[in-house]
């Protein structure tokens, strides 16, 4: 089944404790992206990757890091989480880098709470 | 700068009603427009993707229309069912030379269909 998977699905942590949210897709997509969703603010892009070893900042990259060492994986790293990073995080992938002809496929989401 | 707006923010209807969800966008230079469904605490499921050259798309009881010149799209749900209760999001890809493969989302309409 074609899908985007994320782990963990739920995470409660404390301020300053480094964490990684994994994302993997099995559709051989070149393009991957991370969003966060917050009430009243909607979905906002954090980082994106056009291909292996190619990543760039989205609208709200502060406090996050990413890496793209393999085509299928795009982990999101929070080196020193803070309470304002409490959010619902989505990973997405697409075969079309500019989304002209195809949709983005979204993972199930990771709900992160930083105390 | 593209902005996407959805009105109303919430809608409650009795089962069996036909209903229309609205989406407007400020920049008519779009590749396409998508409608997503999001169940509480879950990921986004793509419902319909309308290319800029199309006027409408249908999938089962769902029909989405697109009027680029007026910057509007509607999602029509026929014979609503309690299982249709969810948040519906519309989104357009960021357009132009600075494209990051980002989807620009509206805030969503939360639909409740009462039995």
Short mmCIF file of C-alpha atoms in Angstrom, two decimals:
data_model
loop_
_atom_site.label_atom_id
_atom_site.label_comp_id
_atom_site.label_asym_id
_atom_site.label_seq_id
_atom_site.Cartn_x
_atom_site.Cartn_y
_atom_site.Cartn_z
CA UNK A 1 0.00 0.00 0.00
CA UNK A 2 1.32 3.42 -0.97
CA UNK A 3 1.72 5.45 2.16
CA UNK A 4 3.61 7.96 4.26
CA UNK A 5 4.37 6.77 7.77
CA UNK A 6 5.40 8.82 10.78
CA UNK A 7 6.69 7.79 14.17
CA UNK A 8 5.90 8.32 16.90
CA UNK A 9 2.24 9.21 16.53
CA UNK A 10 2.11 10.79 19.97
CA UNK A 11 4.93 12.20 22.07
CA UNK A 12 5.08 14.07 25.34
CA UNK A 13 8.49 15.42 26.24
CA UNK A 14 10.17 18.11 28.31
CA UNK A 15 11.86 21.31 27.29
CA UNK A 16 15.37 20.82 25.95
CA UNK A 17 15.28 17.07 25.40
CA UNK A 18 16.31 16.35 21.82
CA UNK A 19 13.86 14.35 19.76
CA UNK A 20 13.43 13.04 16.24
CA UNK A 21 10.20 12.40 14.38
CA UNK A 22 10.72 9.94 11.56
CA UNK A 23 8.97 10.06 8.20
CA UNK A 24 9.12 7.43 5.50
CA UNK A 25 7.38 7.03 2.15
CA UNK A 26 7.23 4.00 -0.11
CA UNK A 27 6.22 5.74 -3.34
CA UNK A 28 9.71 6.64 -4.57
CA UNK A 29 8.80 10.34 -4.36
CA UNK A 30 11.58 12.87 -4.76
CA UNK A 31 9.79 15.67 -2.96
CA UNK A 32 9.09 15.61 0.79
CA UNK A 33 7.93 18.25 3.22
CA UNK A 34 7.09 18.90 6.87
CA UNK A 35 4.14 20.98 8.08
CA UNK A 36 2.87 21.92 11.50
CA UNK A 37 -0.78 22.54 12.23
CA UNK A 38 -1.91 24.89 14.98
CA UNK A 39 -5.39 26.15 15.88
CA UNK A 40 -6.09 29.45 14.20
CA UNK A 41 -2.88 29.31 12.16
CA UNK A 42 -3.65 26.38 9.89
CA UNK A 43 -0.91 24.33 8.27
CA UNK A 44 2.48 25.93 7.82
CA UNK A 45 5.48 24.50 6.00
CA UNK A 46 8.57 23.92 8.16
CA UNK A 47 11.13 22.42 5.76
CA UNK A 48 11.09 20.75 2.40
CA UNK A 49 13.37 18.59 0.30
CA UNK A 50 13.48 18.45 -3.47
CA UNK A 51 15.70 15.37 -3.52
CA UNK A 52 18.36 13.46 -1.60
CA UNK A 53 20.79 15.83 0.14
CA UNK A 54 18.72 18.85 -0.97
CA UNK A 55 16.74 20.57 1.78
CA UNK A 56 15.51 24.10 2.34
CA UNK A 57 13.57 26.20 4.80
CA UNK A 58 9.86 26.70 4.63
CA UNK A 59 7.90 29.37 6.44
CA UNK A 60 8.61 28.41 10.06
CA UNK A 61 12.00 26.62 10.23
CA UNK A 62 13.25 28.07 13.52
CA UNK A 63 14.03 25.39 16.08
CA UNK A 64 13.94 22.53 13.59
CA UNK A 65 16.45 20.58 11.55
CA UNK A 66 15.99 18.00 8.81
CA UNK A 67 18.12 15.62 6.82
CA UNK A 68 17.59 13.71 3.59
CA UNK A 69 20.20 11.00 3.33
CA UNK A 70 17.90 8.53 1.61
CA UNK A 71 15.07 9.13 -0.81
CA UNK A 72 12.43 7.44 1.33
CA UNK A 73 13.23 9.07 4.69
CA UNK A 74 12.94 12.65 5.87
CA UNK A 75 13.31 12.94 9.67
CA UNK A 76 12.43 16.09 11.59
CA UNK A 77 14.81 16.90 14.42
CA UNK A 78 14.12 19.17 17.37
CA UNK A 79 17.49 19.77 19.01
CA UNK A 80 16.10 21.63 22.03
CA UNK A 81 12.30 21.52 22.04
CA UNK A 82 10.35 24.35 23.62
CA UNK A 83 6.67 24.60 24.60
CA UNK A 84 5.87 26.72 21.52
CA UNK A 85 6.70 23.67 19.40
CA UNK A 86 3.72 21.83 20.84
CA UNK A 87 1.77 21.08 17.70
CA UNK A 88 0.45 18.49 15.26
CA UNK A 89 3.13 17.65 12.70
CA UNK A 90 2.58 16.24 9.24
CA UNK A 91 5.04 14.80 6.77
CA UNK A 92 4.09 14.82 3.10
CA UNK A 93 5.54 13.56 -0.15
CA UNK A 94 4.86 14.07 -3.84
CA UNK A 95 6.13 12.94 -7.21
CA UNK A 96 5.58 16.43 -8.61
CA UNK A 97 7.96 18.97 -7.09
CA UNK A 98 5.80 21.94 -7.97
CA UNK A 99 2.48 20.15 -7.37
CA UNK A 100 1.31 21.08 -10.82
CA UNK A 101 -0.26 17.75 -11.66
CA UNK A 102 -0.24 15.65 -8.53
CA UNK A 103 -1.24 15.97 -4.93
CA UNK A 104 0.86 15.67 -1.81
CA UNK A 105 0.35 12.52 0.22
CA UNK A 106 0.23 13.12 3.94
CA UNK A 107 1.28 11.00 6.84
CA UNK A 108 -1.07 10.35 9.79
CA UNK A 109 0.44 13.10 11.91
CA UNK A 110 2.49 13.28 15.10
CA UNK A 111 1.02 15.06 18.07
CA UNK A 112 3.86 16.56 20.08
CA UNK A 113 3.51 18.10 23.51
CA UNK A 114 6.50 19.89 25.04
CA UNK A 115 6.17 20.56 28.76
CA UNK B 1 0.90 36.69 -1.71
CA UNK B 2 -1.66 33.96 -2.07
CA UNK B 3 -4.26 33.70 0.68
CA UNK B 4 -6.90 31.02 0.97
CA UNK B 5 -10.08 31.57 2.97
CA UNK B 6 -12.85 29.18 3.90
CA UNK B 7 -16.26 30.23 5.11
CA UNK B 8 -17.97 29.20 7.29
CA UNK B 9 -15.53 27.97 9.90
CA UNK B 10 -18.11 25.50 11.20
CA UNK B 11 -21.33 24.05 9.90
CA UNK B 12 -23.92 21.76 11.48
CA UNK B 13 -26.62 20.12 9.37
CA UNK B 14 -29.13 17.30 9.77
CA UNK B 15 -28.47 14.05 8.01
CA UNK B 16 -29.64 13.92 4.41
CA UNK B 17 -29.12 17.58 3.59
CA UNK B 18 -27.18 18.72 0.55
CA UNK B 19 -24.54 21.27 1.49
CA UNK B 20 -21.91 23.55 0.00
CA UNK B 21 -18.54 24.45 1.44
CA UNK B 22 -16.80 27.54 0.13
CA UNK B 23 -13.17 28.33 -0.58
CA UNK B 24 -11.75 31.56 -1.98
CA UNK B 25 -8.23 32.47 -3.06
CA UNK B 26 -6.68 35.85 -3.81
CA UNK B 27 -4.33 35.01 -6.70
CA UNK B 28 -6.01 33.38 -9.68
CA UNK B 29 -2.68 32.14 -11.11
CA UNK B 30 -3.03 28.63 -9.73
CA UNK B 31 -2.06 25.25 -11.12
CA UNK B 32 -4.88 23.49 -9.37
CA UNK B 33 -6.97 23.41 -6.23
CA UNK B 34 -7.44 20.50 -3.89
CA UNK B 35 -9.98 19.56 -1.27
CA UNK B 36 -8.87 17.50 1.71
CA UNK B 37 -10.69 15.83 4.55
CA UNK B 38 -9.24 15.71 8.06
CA UNK B 39 -10.76 13.60 10.81
CA UNK B 40 -10.03 14.68 14.39
CA UNK B 41 -6.41 13.97 15.30
CA UNK B 42 -5.82 12.28 11.98
CA UNK B 43 -3.98 13.00 8.76
CA UNK B 44 -5.23 14.66 5.61
CA UNK B 45 -6.96 12.65 2.92
CA UNK B 46 -7.13 14.09 -0.57
CA UNK B 47 -10.70 14.15 -1.84
CA UNK B 48 -10.56 15.94 -5.16
CA UNK B 49 -7.96 17.75 -7.23
CA UNK B 50 -9.18 20.19 -9.89
CA UNK B 51 -6.70 21.37 -12.49
CA UNK B 52 -6.83 25.04 -13.47
CA UNK B 53 -8.21 24.09 -16.90
CA UNK B 54 -11.13 22.18 -15.38
CA UNK B 55 -14.41 23.51 -14.09
CA UNK B 56 -15.36 20.64 -11.83
CA UNK B 57 -14.50 17.19 -10.51
CA UNK B 58 -16.79 14.55 -9.09
CA UNK B 59 -16.22 11.63 -6.77
CA UNK B 60 -19.25 9.79 -5.50
CA UNK B 61 -21.42 12.23 -3.53
CA UNK B 62 -18.78 14.94 -3.77
CA UNK B 63 -18.57 17.55 -6.48
CA UNK B 64 -15.97 20.30 -6.51
CA UNK B 65 -16.16 23.29 -8.81
CA UNK B 66 -13.54 25.87 -9.69
CA UNK B 67 -13.96 29.41 -10.97
CA UNK B 68 -10.45 30.79 -11.40
CA UNK B 69 -11.53 34.22 -12.57
CA UNK B 70 -13.51 34.89 -9.43
CA UNK B 71 -11.06 33.07 -7.16
CA UNK B 72 -13.59 30.61 -5.83
CA UNK B 73 -14.16 26.93 -5.38
CA UNK B 74 -17.06 25.06 -3.85
CA UNK B 75 -17.34 21.54 -2.49
CA UNK B 76 -20.85 20.16 -2.82
CA UNK B 77 -21.78 17.19 -0.63
CA UNK B 78 -24.99 15.44 -1.58
CA UNK B 79 -27.20 13.59 0.87
CA UNK B 80 -24.90 14.19 3.83
CA UNK B 81 -24.28 11.38 6.32
CA UNK B 82 -22.92 11.38 9.89
CA UNK B 83 -19.77 9.78 8.51
CA UNK B 84 -19.13 12.98 6.56
CA UNK B 85 -18.45 14.80 9.82
CA UNK B 86 -14.88 16.09 9.60
CA UNK B 87 -12.89 19.20 8.80
CA UNK B 88 -12.64 20.01 5.10
CA UNK B 89 -9.64 21.94 3.87
CA UNK B 90 -8.97 23.48 0.50
CA UNK B 91 -5.44 24.17 -0.70
CA UNK B 92 -3.54 25.55 -3.68
CA UNK B 93 0.14 25.02 -4.53
CA UNK B 94 2.44 27.99 -4.16
CA UNK B 95 2.90 29.31 -7.69
CA UNK B 96 5.83 30.90 -9.44
CA UNK B 97 9.61 30.89 -9.55
CA UNK B 98 9.94 30.65 -5.78
CA UNK B 99 7.85 27.52 -5.66
CA UNK B 100 8.75 25.30 -2.76
CA UNK B 101 6.23 22.61 -3.47
CA UNK B 102 4.18 24.09 -0.68
CA UNK B 103 0.44 23.83 -0.39
CA UNK B 104 -1.28 26.95 0.91
CA UNK B 105 -4.23 25.88 3.02
CA UNK B 106 -7.41 27.54 4.11
CA UNK B 107 -8.36 27.38 7.77
CA UNK B 108 -10.92 24.69 7.09
CA UNK B 109 -14.64 24.19 7.62
CA UNK B 110 -15.60 21.80 10.41
CA UNK B 111 -18.73 19.94 9.42
CA UNK B 112 -21.04 18.12 11.78
CA UNK B 113 -23.82 16.00 10.33
CA UNK B 114 -26.39 15.09 12.95
CA UNK B 115 -28.29 11.79 12.72
#
